[in-house]
Coordinates of C-alpha atoms in Angstrom, one line a residue:
X1 CA 2.5 -1.8 -83.7
X2 CA 5.9 0.1 -83.0
X3 CA 5.6 2.7 -85.0
X4 CA 2.4 3.3 -83.1
X5 CA 4.2 3.2 -79.7
X6 CA 6.8 6.1 -80.8
X7 CA 3.8 8.3 -81.6
X8 CA 2.5 8.0 -78.1
X9 CA 5.9 8.1 -76.3
X10 CA 6.6 11.6 -78.5
X11 CA 3.1 12.8 -77.7
X12 CA 4.1 12.6 -73.8
X13 CA 7.5 13.9 -74.5
X14 CA 5.7 17.5 -75.5
X15 CA 3.1 17.4 -72.7
X16 CA 6.0 17.1 -70.3
X17 CA 8.3 19.8 -71.9
X18 CA 5.0 22.2 -71.8
X19 CA 3.9 21.5 -68.2
X20 CA 7.5 21.7 -67.2
X21 CA 7.7 25.9 -68.8
X22 CA 4.5 26.4 -67.4
X23 CA 4.7 25.4 -63.3
X24 CA 8.3 25.3 -63.5
X25 CA 11.3 22.6 -62.5
X26 CA 9.1 21.6 -59.0
X27 CA 5.9 21.5 -60.6
X28 CA 5.2 24.3 -58.1
X29 CA 3.5 27.2 -59.6
X30 CA 5.4 30.3 -58.1
X31 CA 3.8 33.4 -56.6
X32 CA 3.4 36.7 -58.1
X33 CA 5.8 39.5 -56.8
X34 CA 3.2 42.8 -55.6
X35 CA 4.4 46.2 -55.6
X36 CA 6.9 45.8 -58.2
X37 CA 9.8 43.8 -55.4
X38 CA 11.7 41.8 -57.2
X39 CA 11.9 38.5 -55.0
X40 CA 15.5 37.3 -55.0
X41 CA 16.1 33.6 -53.9
X42 CA 17.4 32.4 -51.1
X43 CA 21.1 31.2 -51.0
X44 CA 22.6 28.7 -48.6
X45 CA 25.6 29.4 -46.6
X46 CA 28.6 27.6 -48.1
X47 CA 31.2 26.5 -45.9
X48 CA 31.4 27.3 -41.9
X49 CA 33.2 30.8 -43.1
X50 CA 29.2 31.8 -43.7
X51 CA 28.3 31.9 -40.0
X52 CA 31.5 32.8 -38.4
X53 CA 30.1 33.3 -34.9
X54 CA 28.5 30.0 -34.9
X55 CA 30.2 27.6 -32.2
X56 CA 31.9 24.8 -34.2
X57 CA 30.8 21.3 -33.4
X58 CA 33.9 18.8 -32.5
X59 CA 33.8 14.8 -33.3
X60 CA 33.8 13.0 -29.6
X61 CA 36.0 11.0 -29.0
X62 CA 34.8 9.3 -25.4
X63 CA 31.0 9.2 -25.0
X64 CA 28.3 7.6 -22.6
X65 CA 25.2 6.2 -22.8
X66 CA 24.2 4.9 -19.8
X67 CA 20.4 4.6 -20.3
X68 CA 20.3 2.7 -23.4
X69 CA 22.3 -0.5 -21.4
X70 CA 20.8 0.2 -17.9
X71 CA 19.1 -2.7 -17.8
X72 CA 21.0 -5.9 -19.5
X73 CA 24.3 -4.3 -17.4
X74 CA 22.3 -3.9 -13.7
X75 CA 21.1 -7.9 -14.5
X76 CA 24.8 -8.6 -15.7
X77 CA 26.1 -7.2 -12.6
X78 CA 23.5 -8.7 -10.2
X79 CA 23.9 -11.9 -11.6
X80 CA 28.0 -11.6 -11.2
X81 CA 27.6 -10.7 -7.6
X82 CA 25.5 -13.8 -6.8
X83 CA 27.4 -16.1 -8.3
X84 CA 31.0 -14.7 -7.2
X85 CA 29.0 -15.2 -3.9
X86 CA 28.5 -18.9 -4.3
X87 CA 32.2 -19.2 -5.4
X88 CA 32.9 -17.7 -1.8
X89 CA 30.8 -19.8 0.1
X90 CA 32.3 -22.5 -1.6
X91 CA 35.8 -22.0 -1.3
X92 CA 35.2 -21.7 2.4
X93 CA 32.9 -24.4 2.5
X94 CA 33.3 -25.4 6.2
X95 CA 30.8 -22.4 6.3
X96 CA 28.0 -23.6 4.3
X97 CA 28.2 -26.9 6.6
X98 CA 26.5 -25.1 9.4
X99 CA 25.2 -22.1 7.8
X100 CA 22.5 -22.5 4.8
X101 CA 23.6 -21.1 1.9
X102 CA 20.1 -18.8 0.9
X103 CA 21.4 -17.8 4.4
X104 CA 24.5 -15.9 3.5
X105 CA 23.2 -15.3 0.2
X106 CA 20.3 -13.0 2.5
X107 CA 22.7 -11.9 4.8
X108 CA 24.8 -10.5 1.5
X109 CA 21.4 -9.2 0.1
X110 CA 21.1 -7.2 3.8
X111 CA 24.2 -5.5 3.2
X112 CA 23.4 -4.4 -0.2
X113 CA 20.3 -3.0 0.9
X114 CA 21.8 -0.9 3.6
X115 CA 23.9 0.4 1.0
X116 CA 21.7 1.2 -1.0
X117 CA 19.2 2.8 1.5
X118 CA 22.1 4.9 3.3
X119 CA 22.5 6.4 -0.5
X120 CA 19.3 7.1 -1.4
X121 CA 19.3 4.4 -4.3
X122 CA 16.2 2.9 -5.8
X123 CA 15.8 -1.3 -5.1
X124 CA 16.5 -3.1 -8.7
X125 CA 14.1 -2.0 -11.3
X126 CA 14.5 -6.0 -12.7
X127 CA 12.9 -7.0 -9.6
X128 CA 9.0 -7.4 -10.4
X129 CA 6.6 -9.6 -9.8
X130 CA 6.2 -10.2 -13.2
X131 CA 9.6 -10.3 -13.5
X132 CA 9.7 -13.3 -10.9
X133 CA 6.7 -15.7 -12.1
X134 CA 7.5 -15.2 -15.9
X135 CA 11.6 -15.3 -15.9
X136 CA 13.1 -16.2 -12.3
X137 CA 10.8 -19.3 -11.0
X138 CA 10.9 -21.1 -14.4
X139 CA 13.6 -22.3 -14.5
X140 CA 13.5 -23.6 -10.7
X141 CA 10.9 -25.5 -10.8
X142 CA 12.1 -26.9 -14.3
X143 CA 15.6 -28.0 -12.4
X144 CA 13.3 -29.5 -9.2
X145 CA 11.2 -31.2 -11.2
X146 CA 13.6 -32.3 -14.0
X147 CA 15.8 -33.8 -11.1
X148 CA 13.2 -35.2 -9.1
X149 CA 13.9 -39.0 -8.2
X150 CA 11.4 -40.3 -10.1
X151 CA 11.0 -43.7 -8.7
X152 CA 10.4 -43.3 -4.9
X153 CA 8.4 -40.2 -6.3
X154 CA 6.5 -42.3 -7.8
X155 CA 5.9 -44.3 -4.8
X156 CA 4.8 -42.0 -2.4
X157 CA 2.9 -40.3 -4.8
X158 CA 0.0 -40.8 -2.1
X159 CA 1.6 -39.3 0.8
X160 CA 2.9 -36.4 -1.0
X161 CA -0.4 -34.8 -2.8
X162 CA -1.7 -35.7 0.9
X163 CA 0.9 -33.3 2.3
X164 CA 0.6 -31.2 -0.3
X165 CA -2.6 -30.7 -1.2
X166 CA -4.7 -31.3 2.3
X167 CA -1.9 -29.9 4.3
X168 CA -1.9 -26.6 2.4
X169 CA -5.7 -26.3 3.1
X170 CA -4.7 -26.9 6.5
X171 CA -2.6 -24.0 7.4
X172 CA -4.2 -21.9 4.9
X173 CA -7.8 -22.3 6.9
X174 CA -6.0 -22.6 10.5
X175 CA -3.9 -19.7 10.0
X176 CA -6.3 -17.6 8.4
X177 CA -9.0 -18.1 11.2
X178 CA -6.6 -18.0 13.8
X179 CA -5.4 -14.6 12.9
X180 CA -8.9 -13.3 12.4
X181 CA -9.7 -14.1 15.7
X182 CA -6.2 -11.7 16.9
X183 CA -8.4 -9.1 14.4
X184 CA -11.3 -8.9 16.5
X185 CA -8.9 -8.0 19.6
X186 CA -8.8 -3.5 20.1
X187 CA -5.9 -3.8 21.3
X188 CA -3.6 -4.8 18.6
X189 CA -5.4 -2.3 16.3
X190 CA -5.8 -4.2 13.1
X191 CA -10.1 -4.7 13.4
X192 CA -10.2 -3.5 9.8
X193 CA -8.4 -7.1 8.6
X194 CA -11.7 -8.9 7.5
X195 CA -11.6 -12.7 6.7
X196 CA -11.0 -12.6 3.6
X197 CA -8.1 -10.8 3.6
X198 CA -6.7 -12.8 6.1
X199 CA -7.7 -15.8 4.2
X200 CA -5.6 -14.5 1.5
X201 CA -2.5 -13.6 3.8
X202 CA -2.3 -16.9 5.1
X203 CA -2.8 -19.0 1.5
X204 CA 0.6 -16.8 0.8
X205 CA 2.5 -17.5 4.1
X206 CA 1.3 -21.4 3.4
X207 CA 4.1 -21.7 0.7
X208 CA 6.8 -23.6 2.1
X209 CA 10.2 -23.9 0.3
X210 CA 12.6 -26.4 2.5
X211 CA 15.9 -25.4 0.1
X212 CA 17.9 -25.4 3.0
X213 CA 16.5 -28.2 5.3
X214 CA 16.7 -30.5 1.7
X215 CA 20.5 -29.5 1.4
X216 CA 20.8 -31.0 5.6
X217 CA 18.8 -33.9 4.3
X218 CA 20.8 -34.8 1.3
X219 CA 24.3 -34.1 3.2
X220 CA 23.2 -36.1 6.3
X221 CA 22.1 -39.2 4.3
X222 CA 17.9 -39.3 5.8
X223 CA 16.4 -41.7 4.9
X224 CA 14.6 -41.6 1.6
X225 CA 11.3 -41.8 2.2
X226 CA 11.3 -38.9 4.6
X227 CA 13.6 -36.6 2.0
X228 CA 11.0 -37.2 -1.0
X229 CA 8.4 -36.2 1.2
X230 CA 9.8 -33.2 1.9
X231 CA 10.8 -32.5 -1.6
X232 CA 7.6 -33.9 -3.4
X233 CA 5.6 -31.5 -1.0
X234 CA 7.7 -28.6 -1.5
X235 CA 7.3 -28.8 -5.2
X236 CA 3.2 -29.3 -5.2
X237 CA 2.6 -27.0 -2.3
X238 CA 3.7 -24.1 -4.2
X239 CA 1.0 -24.9 -6.9
X240 CA -1.7 -25.7 -4.7
X241 CA -0.5 -22.2 -3.0
X242 CA -0.5 -20.0 -6.0
X243 CA -4.3 -21.7 -7.0
X244 CA -5.4 -20.6 -3.2
X245 CA -3.9 -17.5 -3.8
X246 CA -5.8 -16.6 -6.8
X247 CA -9.1 -18.4 -5.4
X248 CA -8.9 -16.3 -2.0
X249 CA -7.5 -13.1 -4.1
X250 CA -10.8 -13.1 -6.3
X251 CA -13.2 -14.0 -3.3
X252 CA -11.2 -10.7 -0.8
X253 CA -13.2 -8.6 -4.1
X254 CA -16.6 -9.9 -3.7
X255 CA -19.1 -8.2 -1.8
X256 CA -21.2 -10.9 -0.7
X257 CA -19.6 -14.5 -1.0
X258 CA -22.7 -17.2 -1.6
X259 CA -22.8 -20.6 -0.9
X260 CA -22.6 -21.2 -4.9
X261 CA -19.1 -19.8 -4.9
X262 CA -17.5 -21.8 -2.2
X263 CA -18.7 -25.4 -4.6
X264 CA -17.6 -22.9 -7.7
X265 CA -14.0 -22.6 -5.7
X266 CA -14.0 -26.1 -5.3
X267 CA -14.5 -27.1 -8.5
X268 CA -12.1 -24.4 -9.9
X269 CA -9.4 -25.9 -7.7
X270 CA -9.4 -29.5 -9.4
X271 CA -9.8 -28.1 -12.9
X272 CA -6.9 -25.5 -12.4
X273 CA -4.3 -28.5 -10.8
X274 CA -5.7 -31.0 -13.2
X275 CA -5.8 -28.7 -16.0
X276 CA -2.1 -27.9 -15.9
X277 CA -1.1 -31.6 -15.2
X278 CA -2.7 -31.7 -18.6
X279 CA -1.2 -29.3 -20.6
X280 CA 2.1 -30.6 -19.3
X281 CA 1.9 -34.0 -20.4
X282 CA 0.6 -32.9 -23.7
X283 CA 4.3 -30.3 -24.0
X284 CA 5.9 -33.3 -23.1
X285 CA 4.7 -35.7 -25.6
X286 CA 5.2 -33.3 -28.5
X287 CA 8.6 -32.7 -27.3
X288 CA 9.5 -36.5 -27.1
X289 CA 7.7 -36.5 -31.0
X290 CA 9.8 -33.5 -32.5
X291 CA 13.0 -34.9 -30.9
X292 CA 12.5 -38.0 -33.2
X293 CA 13.2 -36.2 -36.0
X294 CA 16.5 -34.2 -34.7
X295 CA 19.2 -37.0 -35.5
X296 CA 20.7 -35.2 -38.5
X297 CA 20.8 -31.6 -36.5
X298 CA 21.9 -32.4 -32.9
X299 CA 23.0 -29.3 -31.7
X300 CA 19.1 -27.8 -31.9
X301 CA 18.1 -30.9 -29.5
X302 CA 18.3 -28.7 -26.2
X303 CA 17.2 -26.1 -27.7
X304 CA 13.2 -27.7 -27.8
X305 CA 13.3 -29.0 -24.1
X306 CA 13.7 -25.4 -23.2
X307 CA 11.4 -24.3 -25.4
X308 CA 8.5 -27.0 -24.4
X309 CA 9.5 -26.6 -21.2
X310 CA 9.1 -23.0 -21.1
X311 CA 5.9 -22.8 -23.5
X312 CA 3.8 -24.9 -21.7
X313 CA 4.1 -22.7 -18.7
X314 CA 3.4 -19.8 -20.4
X315 CA 0.2 -21.4 -21.7
X316 CA -0.6 -22.4 -18.1
X317 CA -0.6 -18.8 -17.4
X318 CA -2.3 -18.0 -20.7
X319 CA -5.4 -20.1 -19.7
X320 CA -4.9 -19.2 -15.6
X321 CA -4.4 -22.2 -14.6
X322 CA -1.3 -24.3 -12.6
X323 CA 1.8 -23.2 -14.3
X324 CA 3.4 -24.6 -12.0
X325 CA 2.0 -28.8 -12.2
X326 CA 2.5 -27.9 -15.7
X327 CA 6.0 -27.5 -16.5
X328 CA 6.6 -30.0 -13.4
X329 CA 4.7 -32.7 -15.7
X330 CA 6.4 -31.0 -18.7
X331 CA 9.5 -32.0 -17.5
X332 CA 9.0 -35.4 -15.4
X333 CA 7.7 -36.7 -18.9
X334 CA 10.5 -35.7 -21.1
X335 CA 12.7 -36.8 -18.7
X336 CA 11.2 -39.9 -19.6
X337 CA 10.4 -39.8 -23.1
X338 CA 12.8 -37.3 -24.5
X339 CA 16.0 -38.7 -23.6
X340 CA 15.3 -42.0 -25.2
X341 CA 15.7 -39.7 -28.4
X342 CA 18.4 -37.4 -27.8
X343 CA 22.2 -37.6 -27.7
X344 CA 24.3 -38.5 -25.1
X345 CA 25.9 -35.2 -25.6
X346 CA 22.2 -33.3 -25.4
X347 CA 21.5 -35.0 -22.2
X348 CA 24.6 -33.6 -20.5
X349 CA 23.9 -30.1 -22.3
X350 CA 20.6 -29.7 -20.9
X351 CA 21.0 -31.0 -17.2
X352 CA 23.8 -28.8 -16.6
X353 CA 22.2 -26.1 -18.4
X354 CA 18.6 -26.7 -16.7
X355 CA 20.8 -27.0 -13.3
X356 CA 22.6 -23.6 -13.9
X357 CA 19.8 -21.7 -14.8
X358 CA 17.7 -23.3 -11.4
X359 CA 20.9 -22.3 -9.6
X360 CA 21.3 -19.0 -10.4
X361 CA 17.6 -17.7 -10.2
X362 CA 17.3 -19.2 -6.5
X363 CA 20.6 -17.1 -5.9
X364 CA 19.3 -14.0 -7.3
X365 CA 15.5 -14.5 -5.2
X366 CA 17.7 -14.9 -2.3
X367 CA 19.7 -12.2 -2.4
X368 CA 16.9 -9.7 -3.5
X369 CA 15.1 -10.5 -0.6
X370 CA 17.7 -9.1 1.9
X371 CA 17.8 -6.0 -0.7
X372 CA 14.1 -5.4 -0.6
X373 CA 14.1 -6.4 2.8
X374 CA 16.4 -3.2 3.9
X375 CA 14.8 -0.6 1.0
X376 CA 11.1 -1.5 1.0
X377 CA 8.7 0.4 3.6
X378 CA 7.5 -1.4 6.5
X379 CA 4.5 -1.0 8.3
X380 CA 5.0 -2.6 12.3
X381 CA 2.5 -4.3 13.9
X382 CA 4.3 -6.3 16.8
X383 CA 1.3 -7.9 17.7
X384 CA 0.3 -9.1 14.5
X385 CA 3.6 -10.1 12.9
X386 CA 4.5 -12.7 16.2
X387 CA 1.0 -14.0 16.5
X388 CA 1.9 -15.1 12.5
X389 CA 5.2 -16.4 13.5
X390 CA 3.5 -18.5 16.2
X391 CA 0.3 -19.7 14.6
X392 CA 2.4 -21.0 11.4
X393 CA 4.6 -23.3 13.6
X394 CA 1.9 -24.3 15.7
X395 CA -0.5 -24.9 12.5
X396 CA 2.2 -26.8 11.2
X397 CA 3.7 -28.9 13.7
X398 CA -0.3 -30.0 14.7
X399 CA -0.8 -30.9 10.2
X400 CA 2.3 -33.1 10.1
X401 CA 0.8 -35.0 13.5
X402 CA -2.8 -35.0 12.5
X403 CA -2.3 -36.2 8.6
X404 CA 0.6 -38.7 9.7
X405 CA -1.9 -40.4 12.0
X406 CA -4.2 -40.6 9.3
X407 CA -1.8 -41.9 6.3
X408 CA 0.0 -44.3 8.2
X409 CA -2.3 -47.0 8.2
X410 CA -1.7 -47.3 4.2
X411 CA 1.8 -46.6 4.2
X412 CA 4.2 -49.8 4.0
X413 CA 7.2 -47.5 6.4
X414 CA 5.5 -45.4 8.3
X415 CA 6.3 -42.6 10.0
X416 CA 7.6 -42.6 13.2
X417 CA 7.8 -39.4 15.6
X418 CA 11.1 -38.2 14.9
X419 CA 10.1 -38.5 11.1
X420 CA 7.3 -36.4 11.6
X421 CA 9.8 -34.0 13.6
X422 CA 11.4 -34.0 10.4
X423 CA 8.5 -33.1 8.8
X424 CA 7.3 -30.2 10.9
X425 CA 10.8 -28.4 11.6
X426 CA 11.1 -28.8 7.3
X427 CA 8.4 -26.1 6.9
X428 CA 10.6 -23.4 5.4
X429 CA 8.9 -20.4 3.6
X430 CA 11.5 -18.5 1.0
X431 CA 10.7 -17.4 -2.9
X432 CA 7.0 -18.3 -3.7
X433 CA 5.9 -16.4 -0.5
X434 CA 7.9 -13.9 -1.3
X435 CA 6.8 -13.4 -4.7
X436 CA 2.9 -13.2 -3.6
X437 CA 2.7 -10.7 -1.1
X438 CA 4.2 -8.1 -4.0
X439 CA 1.3 -9.3 -6.0
X440 CA -1.4 -8.1 -3.3
X441 CA -4.0 -5.6 -4.9
X442 CA -3.3 -2.2 -4.5
X443 CA -6.5 -1.9 -2.4
X444 CA -5.6 -3.6 0.4
X445 CA -5.2 -1.2 3.2
X446 CA -2.7 -2.8 4.9
X447 CA -0.8 -4.8 2.2
X448 CA 2.3 -3.0 4.0
X449 CA 1.3 -4.7 7.2
X450 CA 1.5 -8.2 5.2
X451 CA 4.5 -7.6 3.3
X452 CA 6.5 -7.0 6.6
X453 CA 4.7 -10.1 8.6
X454 CA 6.0 -12.1 5.0
X455 CA 9.2 -10.8 5.3
X456 CA 9.7 -11.7 8.9
X457 CA 8.6 -15.2 8.2
X458 CA 10.8 -16.0 5.9
X459 CA 13.8 -14.5 7.8
X460 CA 12.7 -16.3 11.1
X461 CA 12.5 -19.7 9.4
X462 CA 15.2 -19.5 7.1
X463 CA 17.4 -17.9 9.7
X464 CA 16.4 -20.0 12.7
X465 CA 15.3 -23.3 11.7
X466 CA 17.6 -23.4 8.7
X467 CA 20.5 -23.3 10.6
X468 CA 19.4 -25.7 13.6
X469 CA 17.6 -28.3 11.5
X470 CA 21.0 -30.0 10.9
X471 CA 22.4 -30.1 14.5
X472 CA 18.7 -31.3 15.7
X473 CA 18.4 -34.0 13.1
X474 CA 22.1 -35.4 13.7
X475 CA 21.0 -34.9 18.0
X476 CA 17.5 -36.6 17.4
X477 CA 19.3 -39.4 15.1
X478 CA 16.7 -39.8 12.6
X479 CA 16.8 -42.9 10.1
X480 CA 19.5 -42.4 7.9
X481 CA 19.6 -44.4 4.5
X482 CA 23.1 -46.7 3.5
X483 CA 24.6 -45.0 0.1
X484 CA 27.0 -47.8 0.5
X485 CA 23.8 -50.0 -1.0
X486 CA 23.5 -48.1 -4.2
X487 CA 24.8 -51.0 -6.2
X488 CA 23.7 -53.2 -9.1
X489 CA 23.4 -56.1 -7.3
X490 CA 21.1 -54.8 -4.7
X491 CA 18.8 -53.0 -7.4
X492 CA 18.7 -56.2 -9.1
X493 CA 17.6 -58.3 -6.2
X494 CA 15.1 -55.6 -5.2
X495 CA 13.6 -55.3 -8.2
X496 CA 13.2 -59.1 -8.5
X497 CA 11.5 -58.8 -4.9
X498 CA 9.1 -56.3 -6.5
X499 CA 8.3 -58.7 -9.2
X500 CA 7.7 -61.0 -7.3
X501 CA 5.0 -59.3 -4.7
X502 CA 3.2 -58.3 -7.7
X503 CA 2.8 -61.7 -9.0
X504 CA 1.8 -63.0 -5.8
X505 CA -0.6 -60.1 -5.5
X506 CA -2.3 -61.1 -8.9
X507 CA -2.2 -64.4 -8.0
X508 CA -4.7 -63.6 -4.5
X509 CA -6.7 -60.9 -6.5
X510 CA -5.0 -58.1 -4.3
X511 CA -3.4 -54.7 -5.8
X512 CA -0.9 -52.4 -4.3
X513 CA 1.9 -50.1 -5.3
X514 CA 3.4 -53.4 -6.6
X515 CA 1.3 -53.6 -9.2
X516 CA 1.0 -50.7 -10.4
X517 CA 4.8 -50.6 -10.7
X518 CA 5.0 -53.6 -12.4
X519 CA 2.4 -52.2 -15.1
X520 CA 3.6 -48.6 -15.5
X521 CA 6.9 -50.2 -17.5
X522 CA 4.4 -51.8 -20.0
X523 CA 3.2 -48.2 -20.6
X524 CA 6.2 -46.9 -20.6
X525 CA 7.6 -49.0 -23.5
X526 CA 4.3 -48.5 -25.6
X527 CA 4.8 -44.8 -25.1
X528 CA 8.6 -45.7 -26.4
X529 CA 7.5 -47.7 -29.5
X530 CA 5.3 -45.5 -30.7
X531 CA 7.7 -42.7 -30.3
X532 CA 10.9 -44.2 -31.5
X533 CA 10.3 -47.0 -33.5
X534 CA 6.5 -46.9 -35.3
X535 CA 7.6 -43.5 -37.1
X536 CA 11.4 -43.5 -37.5
X537 CA 11.9 -43.3 -41.2
X538 CA 15.9 -43.8 -40.4
X539 CA 15.6 -46.9 -37.7
X540 CA 17.1 -50.2 -39.9
X541 CA 15.2 -52.7 -37.4
X542 CA 11.2 -53.9 -38.8
X543 CA 8.6 -52.7 -37.0
X544 CA 7.9 -56.2 -35.3
X545 CA 11.5 -56.8 -33.8
X546 CA 11.6 -53.7 -32.6
X547 CA 8.6 -54.5 -30.6
X548 CA 9.3 -57.8 -29.9
X549 CA 13.4 -56.9 -28.3
X550 CA 11.7 -53.3 -27.0
X551 CA 11.5 -55.5 -23.1
X552 CA 15.3 -56.0 -23.7
X553 CA 16.2 -52.8 -24.7
X554 CA 14.5 -51.0 -21.6
X555 CA 16.4 -53.7 -19.2
X556 CA 19.7 -52.8 -21.4
X557 CA 18.7 -48.9 -21.0
X558 CA 17.8 -49.2 -17.2
X559 CA 20.9 -50.9 -16.3
X560 CA 23.4 -49.3 -18.2
X561 CA 22.1 -46.2 -16.5
X562 CA 22.4 -48.4 -13.0
X563 CA 25.9 -49.0 -14.1
X564 CA 26.7 -45.6 -14.8
X565 CA 25.4 -44.4 -11.6
X566 CA 27.1 -46.6 -9.4
X567 CA 30.4 -45.7 -11.3
X568 CA 29.6 -42.2 -10.3
X569 CA 29.0 -42.9 -7.0
X570 CA 31.8 -44.8 -6.7
X571 CA 34.0 -42.0 -7.7
X572 CA 32.8 -39.4 -5.6
X573 CA 33.0 -41.4 -2.7
X574 CA 37.0 -41.7 -3.3
X575 CA 37.2 -38.6 -4.6
X576 CA 35.6 -37.3 -0.8
X577 CA 38.5 -39.6 0.9
X578 CA 40.7 -38.0 -1.4
X579 CA 40.0 -34.6 -0.6
X580 CA 39.4 -35.4 3.7
X581 CA 43.3 -37.3 3.5
X582 CA 44.2 -33.7 1.9
X583 CA 42.6 -32.0 4.7

């Protein structure tokens, strides 16, 4: 066998030598010389002396390649500038007492925009509608959903949804129809704006963003019901506004609107909202299930919170459903069930990072709002813009008055006239309206007019209403809450009365929110049992004993959190009194 292989190798070697002699060392056939001319092989120059006249290139000591790092460099500078602005506001904290932080950020943006416009500089390349909706909006919504006061929110969930859904529809349709009536007057020269475009624009400016109002409400300690309704309406109003915008945008491109399209639009409205909630709950439970196995790798626990919440947002965008509802419900679900699995250090990291990302994104949005106000080309039509401001203010006030009269008989604590004024006056416009107006299709002839009117109403509400809300709330003496009652003793007695009322209602055969508040902890305990004990391989507690001791564990967790909250409240009050004494 070996002899046969060696002979074959010798034959192949002989064939290779013959081919090398026949075709040359490169396996190429050289061209035949013609005319008796001898072909001289080319000679490569050796060293710089071969071309003495050639320009010699030296090794550069210092070079610059700005296009390569332009985008991350500009993003870093914008974030740093906005962060320095926030530091300056809080160093001179007396300014922010009367002037909201959003107003100061917009003012700095106006100054920067004026400088850029004077030197003929383009707006920031990193600012676009896709950047806003995919990168800047998710941290803001995640921050709002994760830090939402869950107990008062679920106690007022009916009122919140009433104002967020019905109130947004009221404002959109009312403002749109009123502006369409103004467009029929030839003196305003806007006859080319049809009803669909007016409804589309009205849905954009119906998005409320009362950041400054919430800050004032928190400082002056308004009653919990007013604060949570304004907070919840702001959060869910954004989701409803985006759904209405997409629906009216589709209708605006239709040549003829048939009655069946109206019913399909209503059906899609509920499908989009409920679908977003379903995706959020699903990813929240998946995050809770995943964090059961991170007991040995605690350093990656915060990563799952951010990735699953952002994944819920992106998947909702993929299927064209409400991404805001998805990330809000995902945040609420993770706050309940994920924090039971992760360590205390991971909880602290999650809360600080979520708050940091939301604050930076919100700061940049108001900052860019001021820049774009100066650098964008505007189409001015004073009649249309002034009537937009007037109708937005009128329909907001009428909506609060009418909807409150309908919902008050079903509330345990009704809204008084002063509370209604706080609800109506707190309807500031902000980030969502600013971003949606730039996503309008280019085939809308008056797009620049809509952009100008939207920026005008944002600046008007943020500056005028945002600055005047604090003295007005203090002047009319809105009902406030007593923060000194946030103690374990008060909380124990409140829960005792709630359980007693729920038991009496059960005996009488009547169900109210006290009944459902008494049943929800049982569902929560069941979910916690599934995600913590049932499949937890490292648990030393038998499943039956774990199930029996779960109510006690839930009680201990609840009152440990109450103790921490009371302790932190006491320390914050002591710190505030020390600062006042120092000043």
